[in-house]
Amino acid sequence: MSASEQAVVQRAQTYLKRLRSTSRIALWQLPLVAAITIVAVSAPAPWNSESARPLVAAGFFLVCAAGAACLTVPWDRLPEQAALLIPIADLVSIGLIRNAGDGTLQGLGTLAVFPVIWIAVSMRSILWTLVICFLGPLLITAPTLNDAVRRGFPAGASYSLLLPILMLTVAVAIRTATAGLRIQERMLRAQQEQLRSLLAESQATERLLSTILDAVNVGIVAIGPDALPVRSNRRFREVLAASGWIPAMSEGQGQLPFLAQDRRTPVPRERWPLIRAAAGERIDGEVFWLGTGPDAMALSVVARPVEGPEGGAVVAFGDVTALATAVDDKAELVRTVAHEFRSPLTAVLGNLDLVLESEHLDPGDRLRLEVAERSAERLLDLAADLVASSSNAIPVRLGFADLRPVLAGRADAARLAAVAAGVQLAVELDDSLWACIDPLRVGQAVDNLLSNAIKYSPDGGTITLRALRSDGWIAIEVRDSGMGISEDDRDRIFERFFRTSEARRSDIPGVGLGLALCSWIAERHGGRLEVASEPGCGSVFTLYLPASGPTG
Ligand code: ADP
């Protein structure tokens, strides 16, 4: 059906709906009342006949009464088929008028077509439709038929049978024509019912989903490809209200109080979680700070793109403020304690140095003092590691520098310890290793990797420090042939204070802070630290630094 046809059907349906059922029934009756009135007015003969007048008057009265009943009876409160009494009454009144007088009104029998159509269209039972549509007109012509039979006039009898047969044919034709429509109507009604139940079901699911979403304490938002929220839960709206997020998002330039994990560095707009999620990026538990001061919130963000042509993404914001604050407090405590250790340790080392310079020391005492000095040095290193690893605030000053002298210097410094441990140290450096780095921090990271490689190669072997430039990265690789790391441990070695069971068992000193620090230094340079290892065969730690400087 074309759009214009649909519009016409819709308009007709609206019009019919507006008509009250009484008016609709009256419309059916109107043509017959009009036809009989015209006959009554234009054919005065029957009124003049004594014998015909009562029948004509009765027929005329009945048809008018039926017309009045159409308008006055509250049909919508009665059973649907009750209105069919009207066409049946019409058949009776046509019969009365037709058979009045001397037969001049016999042609009126054809008016039976009005009630017959009405019955054929509206009656539910096919059998009753056919019975009434045949018997009604048959009764109308019954006196003429009877007369013809009595007079032995077969032509007259068959003429009288013509009307019922004609009306039966009309009824059959109408039923056949409307059968398709009725089936369609029934199918439509079934579809409507199905749609209604589907709608009710989806509304119930929708309500359940909203309740579940509102019950969780995680802010959840679905966004469109333009990064604007399409749907969100209660918690997300609370976060929005607290941060003034929406105006900033829709203006596209408002400065959101989004800060990186250090709680200081503003996150640039293209790194905002919703913008990244809308671009199809998956985010896994990245932490952002929203706002500053006592109301600041730490949000752990998870984002997944919506598969399908509509695009967009779903982003969840978990409030991890308490956890992040606790971690910060713990780091602050560790930093303070470690810091407080440094002054007395420096004093101990200074005094030990002075004592060890003396030539009058007993060799046994010297040995003991040297052990004490080495232990104090280890403690000082540990304190420095603790301060560095527990602080997100240690400065990283980036600038263009050549990595070659930095790496060669660190290798030279590690050589003494390597020789003492019976390990060979090889160095392979590319010619061009310029990058935007903080040489001090990169040196610190390489120191850690080299000292680990030496420490965790208790049976000697070879360590190789390589640095090469490829695909916009500078890869600094520290390879050893030591004890290696199991697959399970490999996922955790960058965590603070994590040590492999192998390392703990073999009594190798350490606290599990060095790699966390290396990884942090790599990130601050816009790079990353990776490990590949095989237990019993050795490990390769690779520090990737962007050759053109950090991206963030
Ligand atoms: P530490 O060496 O002080 O324990 P790190 O953070 O440097 O702390 O290392 C964490 C853990 O990773 C170590 O305890 C050790 O178990 C493992 N590890 C690090 N480097 C190596 C390596 N080269 N070979 C084998 N295991 C290593």
XYZ file of C-alpha atoms and ligand atoms in Angstrom:
579
model
C 0.000 0.000 0.000
C 1.405 3.380 -1.008
C 1.844 6.193 1.488
C -1.086 8.178 0.078
C -3.362 5.097 0.197
C -2.321 4.474 3.766
C -3.173 8.076 4.602
C -6.648 7.685 3.070
C -7.279 4.437 4.984
C -6.048 6.039 8.172
C -8.306 9.048 7.695
C -11.285 6.748 7.012
C -10.506 4.679 10.111
C -10.263 7.787 12.269
C -13.557 9.042 10.845
C -15.319 5.727 11.467
C -13.944 5.554 14.976
C -15.293 8.997 15.659
C -18.763 7.975 14.489
C -20.733 6.481 17.332
C -22.017 2.983 16.641
C -25.621 4.325 16.584
C -24.724 6.719 13.767
C -22.965 3.933 11.897
C -26.084 1.719 12.086
C -28.273 4.630 11.083
C -26.150 5.089 7.952
C -26.986 1.512 6.923
C -30.707 2.166 7.407
C -30.878 5.546 5.737
C -31.061 4.403 2.033
C -33.964 2.070 2.711
C -35.968 4.641 4.705
C -35.351 7.158 1.905
C -36.411 4.689 -0.831
C -39.605 3.652 0.968
C -40.488 7.253 1.791
C -40.118 8.190 -1.890
C -42.354 5.244 -2.883
C -44.917 6.149 -0.250
C -45.082 9.739 -1.421
C -44.956 9.091 -5.160
C -47.417 6.157 -5.276
C -50.663 7.268 -3.644
C -52.694 4.334 -5.010
C -52.197 1.956 -2.100
C -53.245 4.655 0.373
C -56.537 4.949 -1.402
C -57.285 1.259 -1.234
C -59.119 0.224 1.921
C -57.488 -3.212 2.046
C -53.953 -2.038 1.226
C -53.715 0.975 3.481
C -53.196 -0.872 6.844
C -50.442 -3.051 5.377
C -48.640 -0.114 3.719
C -49.017 1.951 6.887
C -47.717 -0.934 9.007
C -44.715 -1.450 6.662
C -43.965 2.248 6.506
C -44.289 2.553 10.290
C -42.017 -0.457 10.862
C -39.255 0.829 8.610
C -39.413 4.276 10.231
C -39.454 2.729 13.709
C -36.390 0.698 12.766
C -34.714 3.927 11.554
C -35.558 5.629 14.879
C -34.257 2.605 16.797
C -30.970 2.928 14.894
C -30.503 6.402 16.362
C -31.818 5.853 19.862
C -30.799 2.373 20.992
C -27.355 2.267 22.723
C -26.043 -0.426 20.371
C -22.515 -0.383 21.773
C -23.876 -1.646 25.075
C -25.771 -4.543 23.420
C -24.285 -7.719 21.930
C -22.579 -7.015 18.589
C -25.105 -8.994 16.516
C -28.178 -7.321 18.105
C -28.243 -4.636 15.397
C -29.112 -7.350 12.855
C -32.694 -7.164 14.136
C -32.986 -3.968 12.077
C -32.410 -5.529 8.616
C -34.714 -8.413 9.618
C -37.405 -5.870 10.526
C -36.691 -4.191 7.189
C -37.361 -7.456 5.336
C -40.695 -7.701 7.161
C -41.680 -4.125 6.303
C -40.690 -4.594 2.624
C -42.846 -7.718 2.598
C -45.826 -5.846 4.093
C -45.647 -2.951 1.622
C -44.934 -5.121 -1.441
C -47.857 -7.395 -0.843
C -50.348 -4.593 -0.100
C -52.949 -3.705 -2.670
C -53.400 -5.110 -6.111
C -49.808 -5.954 -6.876
C -48.729 -2.530 -8.155
C -45.965 -2.401 -5.545
C -44.497 -5.839 -6.348
C -41.330 -4.239 -7.737
C -40.535 -3.058 -4.204
C -39.253 -6.561 -3.437
C -35.902 -5.589 -4.941
C -35.440 -3.186 -1.995
C -34.626 -6.350 -0.048
C -31.135 -5.925 -1.447
C -30.417 -3.301 1.314
C -31.078 -5.537 4.316
C -29.547 -8.526 2.463
C -26.246 -6.625 1.977
C -26.351 -5.512 5.612
C -26.864 -9.080 6.839
C -24.268 -10.552 4.462
C -21.639 -8.063 5.629
C -22.379 -8.129 9.337
C -23.630 -11.585 10.316
C -20.926 -13.862 11.691
C -22.421 -17.258 10.788
C -22.325 -18.065 7.065
C -25.128 -20.624 7.356
C -27.527 -18.201 9.049
C -26.580 -15.494 6.581
C -27.539 -17.707 3.646
C -30.709 -18.987 5.348
C -31.973 -15.492 6.214
C -30.949 -13.981 2.875
C -32.915 -16.675 1.040
C -35.863 -17.207 3.372
C -36.479 -13.446 3.955
C -36.982 -12.592 0.267
C -38.835 -15.929 -0.194
C -41.335 -14.903 2.486
C -41.647 -11.492 0.776
C -42.674 -13.163 -2.493
C -44.572 -15.992 -0.759
C -48.123 -14.604 -1.418
C -47.397 -14.190 -5.159
C -45.820 -17.651 -5.297
C -48.757 -19.153 -3.487
C -51.161 -17.401 -5.847
C -49.285 -18.624 -8.954
C -49.175 -22.204 -7.663
C -52.845 -22.064 -6.809
C -53.705 -20.768 -10.222
C -51.392 -23.320 -11.901
C -49.217 -20.595 -13.395
C -45.648 -21.976 -13.449
C -44.146 -18.858 -15.110
C -45.520 -16.702 -12.272
C -44.145 -19.179 -9.680
C -40.681 -19.179 -11.133
C -40.815 -15.360 -11.407
C -41.617 -15.216 -7.698
C -38.668 -17.503 -6.925
C -36.354 -15.166 -8.814
C -36.066 -12.619 -5.970
C -34.938 -15.059 -3.212
C -32.466 -16.703 -5.609
C -31.150 -13.272 -6.651
C -30.765 -12.168 -3.023
C -29.064 -15.446 -2.136
C -26.605 -14.837 -4.998
C -25.976 -11.293 -3.745
C -25.328 -12.637 -0.223
C -22.969 -15.347 -1.531
C -21.091 -12.812 -3.685
C -20.697 -10.423 -0.747
C -19.560 -13.157 1.632
C -17.007 -14.363 -0.935
C -15.744 -10.838 -1.558
C -15.444 -10.050 2.140
C -13.951 -13.432 3.113
C -10.407 -12.282 2.214
C -10.942 -9.059 4.112
C -12.210 -10.952 7.148
C -9.155 -13.236 7.135
C -6.902 -10.216 6.811
C -8.718 -8.488 9.619
C -8.336 -11.575 11.808
C -4.623 -11.768 10.991
C -4.208 -8.078 11.718
C -5.967 -8.509 15.038
C -3.689 -11.453 15.902
C -0.628 -9.416 14.931
C -1.846 -6.474 16.977
C -2.312 -8.774 19.945
C 1.183 -10.166 19.462
C 2.638 -6.664 19.175
C 0.790 -5.588 22.291
C 2.174 -8.517 24.291
C 5.687 -7.922 22.889
C 5.427 -4.274 23.851
C 4.274 -5.180 27.347
C 7.135 -7.679 27.612
C 9.744 -5.175 26.432
C 8.351 -2.532 28.789
C 8.677 -4.991 31.670
C 12.268 -5.829 30.605
C 13.003 -2.122 30.311
C 11.693 -1.485 33.824
C 13.732 -4.403 35.186
C 16.867 -3.197 33.409
C 16.423 0.355 34.716
C 15.973 -0.979 38.233
C 19.090 -3.137 37.969
C 21.104 -0.255 36.497
C 19.929 2.120 39.198
C 20.611 -0.407 41.932
C 24.330 -0.721 41.196
C 26.729 1.756 42.648
C 28.682 2.102 39.426
C 27.971 4.955 37.037
C 26.959 3.482 33.666
C 26.376 5.473 30.505
C 25.638 4.521 26.921
C 26.944 7.061 24.451
C 26.371 7.655 20.762
C 29.113 8.034 18.151
C 29.186 11.768 19.042
C 30.263 10.863 22.620
C 27.086 12.338 24.081
C 25.113 10.274 26.630
C 22.121 8.405 25.199
C 21.126 6.614 28.366
C 22.554 6.504 31.864
C 21.839 5.207 35.327
C 21.212 7.038 38.600
C 24.821 6.834 39.802
C 26.183 8.306 36.584
C 23.765 11.222 36.836
C 24.928 11.823 40.391
C 28.534 11.943 39.203
C 27.470 14.334 36.435
C 25.670 16.592 38.837
C 28.707 16.715 41.090
C 31.114 17.571 38.292
C 29.282 19.841 35.843
C 30.255 17.379 33.154
C 27.405 17.772 30.639
C 27.883 21.476 29.837
C 31.565 20.903 29.292
C 30.889 17.890 27.050
C 28.308 19.601 24.865
C 30.259 22.830 24.512
C 33.078 20.626 23.308
C 35.671 22.895 24.797
C 34.781 23.292 28.442
C 37.674 22.353 30.675
C 36.654 19.292 32.628
C 38.229 18.833 36.005
C 39.647 15.489 34.799
C 43.074 14.798 36.208
C 45.514 11.974 35.644
C 46.435 9.584 38.430
C 48.959 12.044 39.862
C 45.932 14.298 40.659
C 47.720 17.203 39.039
C 48.032 16.746 35.258
C 44.833 17.794 33.429
C 43.686 15.165 30.939
C 43.446 16.687 27.432
C 40.012 16.530 25.781
C 40.991 13.845 23.262
C 41.960 11.580 26.194
C 38.631 11.971 28.055
C 37.111 8.520 28.571
C 33.873 9.250 26.667
C 35.717 10.696 23.681
C 38.037 7.684 23.542
C 35.159 5.230 24.014
C 33.152 6.906 21.224
C 36.165 6.467 18.956
C 35.919 2.715 19.589
C 38.701 2.372 22.172
C 38.371 -0.266 24.901
C 39.394 0.998 28.334
C 40.174 -1.385 31.176
C 40.118 0.018 34.674
C 42.050 3.219 33.976
C 41.841 5.619 36.893
C 40.975 9.296 36.451
C 40.464 11.931 39.102
C 37.436 14.113 38.675
C 37.612 17.480 40.395
C 39.955 18.809 42.984
C 39.837 19.400 46.706
C 37.851 17.359 49.198
C 35.089 16.567 46.646
C 37.509 15.040 44.133
C 36.526 11.569 42.968
C 38.765 8.764 41.695
C 36.948 6.918 38.925
C 37.999 3.578 37.529
C 36.808 3.533 33.912
C 35.836 0.529 31.792
C 34.625 1.133 28.223
C 33.400 -1.220 25.528
C 32.276 -0.251 22.012
C 28.768 -1.285 20.936
C 28.998 -3.765 18.071
C 26.754 -2.940 15.121
C 26.030 -0.159 12.665
C 24.605 2.220 15.285
C 28.042 2.553 16.929
C 28.607 4.232 20.272
C 29.868 2.643 23.467
C 29.016 1.741 27.045
C 31.208 3.247 29.725
C 31.227 2.312 33.422
C 32.659 4.535 36.142
C 33.486 2.861 39.455
C 34.099 5.158 42.389
C 37.484 4.080 43.780
C 38.148 7.248 45.755
C 38.461 5.415 49.070
C 40.885 2.879 47.627
C 42.944 5.481 45.768
C 43.102 7.653 48.884
C 44.157 4.664 50.995
C 46.887 3.805 48.470
C 48.024 7.439 48.483
C 48.061 7.479 52.288
C 50.068 4.260 52.365
C 52.519 5.633 49.803
C 52.811 8.845 51.803
C 53.586 6.860 54.963
C 56.194 4.706 53.173
C 57.745 7.818 51.631
C 57.965 9.626 54.962
C 59.434 6.648 56.817
C 61.965 5.958 54.026
C 62.878 9.609 53.922
C 63.432 9.683 57.667
C 65.774 6.670 57.323
C 68.057 8.440 54.894
C 69.643 11.090 57.184
C 70.687 8.688 59.961
C 71.913 6.160 57.376
C 73.974 8.822 55.602
C 75.473 9.756 58.982
C 76.248 6.055 59.720
C 77.911 5.626 56.310
C 79.916 8.863 56.640
C 81.253 7.821 60.034
C 81.996 4.267 58.857
C 83.925 5.752 55.945
C 85.986 7.882 58.343
C 86.727 4.934 60.602
C 87.645 2.695 57.619
C 90.134 5.339 56.436
C 92.159 4.802 59.616
C 95.358 2.765 59.119
C 95.380 1.481 62.686
C 92.360 -0.751 62.275
C 92.567 -4.353 63.314
C 91.927 -6.541 60.115
C 89.126 -8.421 61.883
C 87.412 -5.141 62.905
C 87.888 -3.770 59.359
C 86.119 -6.814 57.948
C 83.184 -6.319 60.326
C 83.002 -2.601 59.608
C 83.011 -3.288 55.842
C 80.068 -5.681 56.281
C 78.288 -2.977 58.283
C 79.068 -0.426 55.557
C 77.693 -2.684 52.797
C 74.532 -3.325 54.783
C 74.065 0.371 55.450
C 74.544 1.055 51.734
C 71.888 -1.529 50.917
C 69.546 0.067 53.391
C 70.192 3.471 51.833
C 69.456 2.055 48.353
C 66.298 0.496 49.680
C 65.199 3.774 51.247
C 65.848 5.534 47.915
C 63.829 2.872 46.064
C 60.972 3.188 48.545
C 60.858 6.953 48.182
C 60.980 6.740 44.405
C 58.444 3.961 43.940
C 55.914 5.307 46.398
C 55.892 8.710 44.834
C 53.985 9.667 41.722
C 55.533 13.024 42.108
C 59.201 12.335 41.459
C 60.150 14.737 38.719
C 60.726 13.521 35.158
C 62.435 16.225 33.111
C 62.255 15.402 29.422
C 64.670 16.757 26.867
C 66.433 15.598 23.676
C 69.399 13.476 24.618
C 71.556 10.698 23.219
C 70.910 7.439 25.026
C 74.248 5.870 24.048
C 76.412 7.516 26.728
C 73.662 6.958 29.319
C 73.482 3.226 28.565
C 77.253 2.784 28.207
C 77.709 4.530 31.587
C 75.160 2.265 33.307
C 76.778 -0.841 31.772
C 80.205 0.268 33.040
C 78.789 0.821 36.510
C 77.224 -2.658 36.510
C 80.357 -4.371 35.202
C 82.059 -4.584 38.633
C 79.037 -6.355 40.161
C 78.804 -8.618 37.084
C 82.428 -9.694 37.414
C 81.919 -10.328 41.142
C 78.890 -12.520 40.295
C 80.775 -14.375 37.549
C 78.525 -13.046 34.804
C 79.616 -11.791 31.371
C 78.179 -8.444 30.324
C 77.917 -7.625 26.603
C 76.761 -4.288 25.213
C 75.329 -3.694 21.702
C 74.130 -0.180 20.954
C 72.786 1.291 17.681
C 74.493 4.411 16.379
C 71.541 6.743 16.561
C 69.732 6.635 19.889
C 68.422 10.167 20.260
C 65.140 10.511 22.084
C 63.193 12.852 24.298
C 64.051 11.416 27.712
C 65.084 12.156 31.254
C 68.595 10.565 31.234
C 68.616 10.330 35.030
C 65.347 8.324 35.195
C 66.148 6.124 32.186
C 69.568 5.459 33.748
C 67.823 4.521 36.996
C 65.543 2.062 35.144
C 68.446 0.466 33.215
C 70.435 0.200 36.493
C 67.538 -1.741 37.981
C 67.196 -4.069 35.009
C 70.940 -4.765 34.902
C 71.222 -5.351 38.640
C 68.221 -7.721 38.480
C 69.761 -9.598 35.543
C 72.964 -10.050 37.580
C 71.110 -10.896 40.828
C 68.814 -13.474 39.242
C 71.645 -15.267 37.360
C 73.115 -17.134 40.351
C 74.874 -19.672 38.112
C 76.672 -17.081 36.033
C 75.996 -16.826 32.300
C 75.780 -13.891 29.948
C 73.886 -10.639 30.145
C 73.378 -8.511 27.047
C 72.385 -4.867 27.050
C 71.105 -3.940 23.578
C 69.508 -0.779 22.313
C 68.098 -0.358 18.857
C 65.776 1.959 17.039
C 62.780 0.549 15.115
C 59.307 1.739 14.083
C 59.513 5.003 15.986
C 60.599 3.291 19.208
C 63.890 2.856 20.952
C 63.986 -0.598 22.483
C 66.400 -1.074 25.377
C 66.739 -4.786 25.960
C 68.337 -6.484 28.965
C 68.711 -10.210 28.311
C 69.988 -12.728 30.836
C 70.371 -16.490 30.977
C 69.349 -16.695 34.634
C 66.548 -18.418 36.535
C 63.693 -17.005 34.467
C 60.109 -16.293 35.600
C 57.095 -18.606 35.498
C 54.059 -17.640 33.389
C 51.855 -16.944 36.423
C 54.438 -14.693 38.059
C 55.107 -12.788 34.843
C 51.725 -11.041 35.093
C 52.518 -9.729 38.557
C 56.176 -8.764 38.614
C 55.441 -5.092 37.865
C 53.312 -4.849 41.020
C 54.902 -3.130 43.982
C 56.379 -5.505 46.595
C 55.814 -8.585 44.431
C 58.625 -11.151 44.393
C 58.563 -14.524 42.671
C 58.589 -17.593 44.911
C 61.808 -18.626 43.146
C 63.483 -15.348 44.183
C 62.248 -15.673 47.773
C 63.383 -19.304 48.005
C 66.863 -18.580 46.728
C 67.477 -15.922 49.410
C 68.360 -13.278 46.830
C 67.890 -9.900 48.566
C 65.220 -7.554 47.242
C 61.858 -5.991 48.116
C 59.976 -6.043 44.821
C 60.047 -2.323 44.044
C 62.576 -2.007 41.213
C 60.388 -3.202 38.315
C 57.376 -1.143 39.479
C 59.619 1.894 39.337
C 60.997 0.926 35.877
C 57.493 0.473 34.547
C 56.430 3.837 35.997
C 59.458 5.549 34.402
C 58.608 3.946 31.027
C 55.017 5.196 31.261
C 56.084 8.712 32.146
C 58.137 8.702 28.938
C 55.084 7.556 26.957
C 56.577 4.082 26.626
C 56.232 0.678 28.264
C 58.173 -2.139 29.878
C 57.717 -5.703 28.611
C 59.031 -9.056 29.744
C 59.560 -12.381 28.030
C 60.892 -15.257 30.043
C 61.305 -18.980 30.265
C 61.817 -20.569 33.689
C 65.348 -21.983 33.907
C 66.440 -20.365 30.619
C 66.500 -16.648 31.303
C 64.532 -13.447 30.797
C 64.385 -10.494 28.445
C 63.165 -7.141 29.775
C 62.524 -4.546 27.072
C 62.024 -0.894 27.819
C 60.314 0.856 24.913
C 60.715 4.625 24.676
C 59.190 6.694 21.874
C 62.009 7.812 19.613
C 60.239 11.074 18.959
C 59.422 11.791 22.592
C 56.334 11.028 24.649
C 52.915 11.254 23.073
C 50.929 12.299 26.136
P 63.546 -7.055 43.678
O 64.532 -7.499 42.686
O 64.046 -6.011 44.602
O 62.869 -8.175 44.364
P 62.075 -6.088 41.405
O 60.836 -5.281 41.348
O 63.253 -5.565 40.710
O 62.353 -6.337 42.933
O 61.729 -7.500 40.818
C 60.519 -8.120 41.197
C 60.636 -9.613 41.098
O 60.744 -9.992 39.732
C 61.896 -10.119 41.724
O 61.701 -10.349 43.100
C 62.147 -11.402 40.960
O 61.388 -12.398 41.549
C 61.604 -11.106 39.593
N 62.688 -10.713 38.660
C 63.035 -9.471 38.311
N 64.021 -9.501 37.389
C 64.283 -10.802 37.135
C 65.176 -11.496 36.276
N 66.031 -10.857 35.487
N 65.163 -12.848 36.292
C 64.299 -13.516 37.091
N 63.417 -12.913 37.926
C 63.410 -11.584 37.951
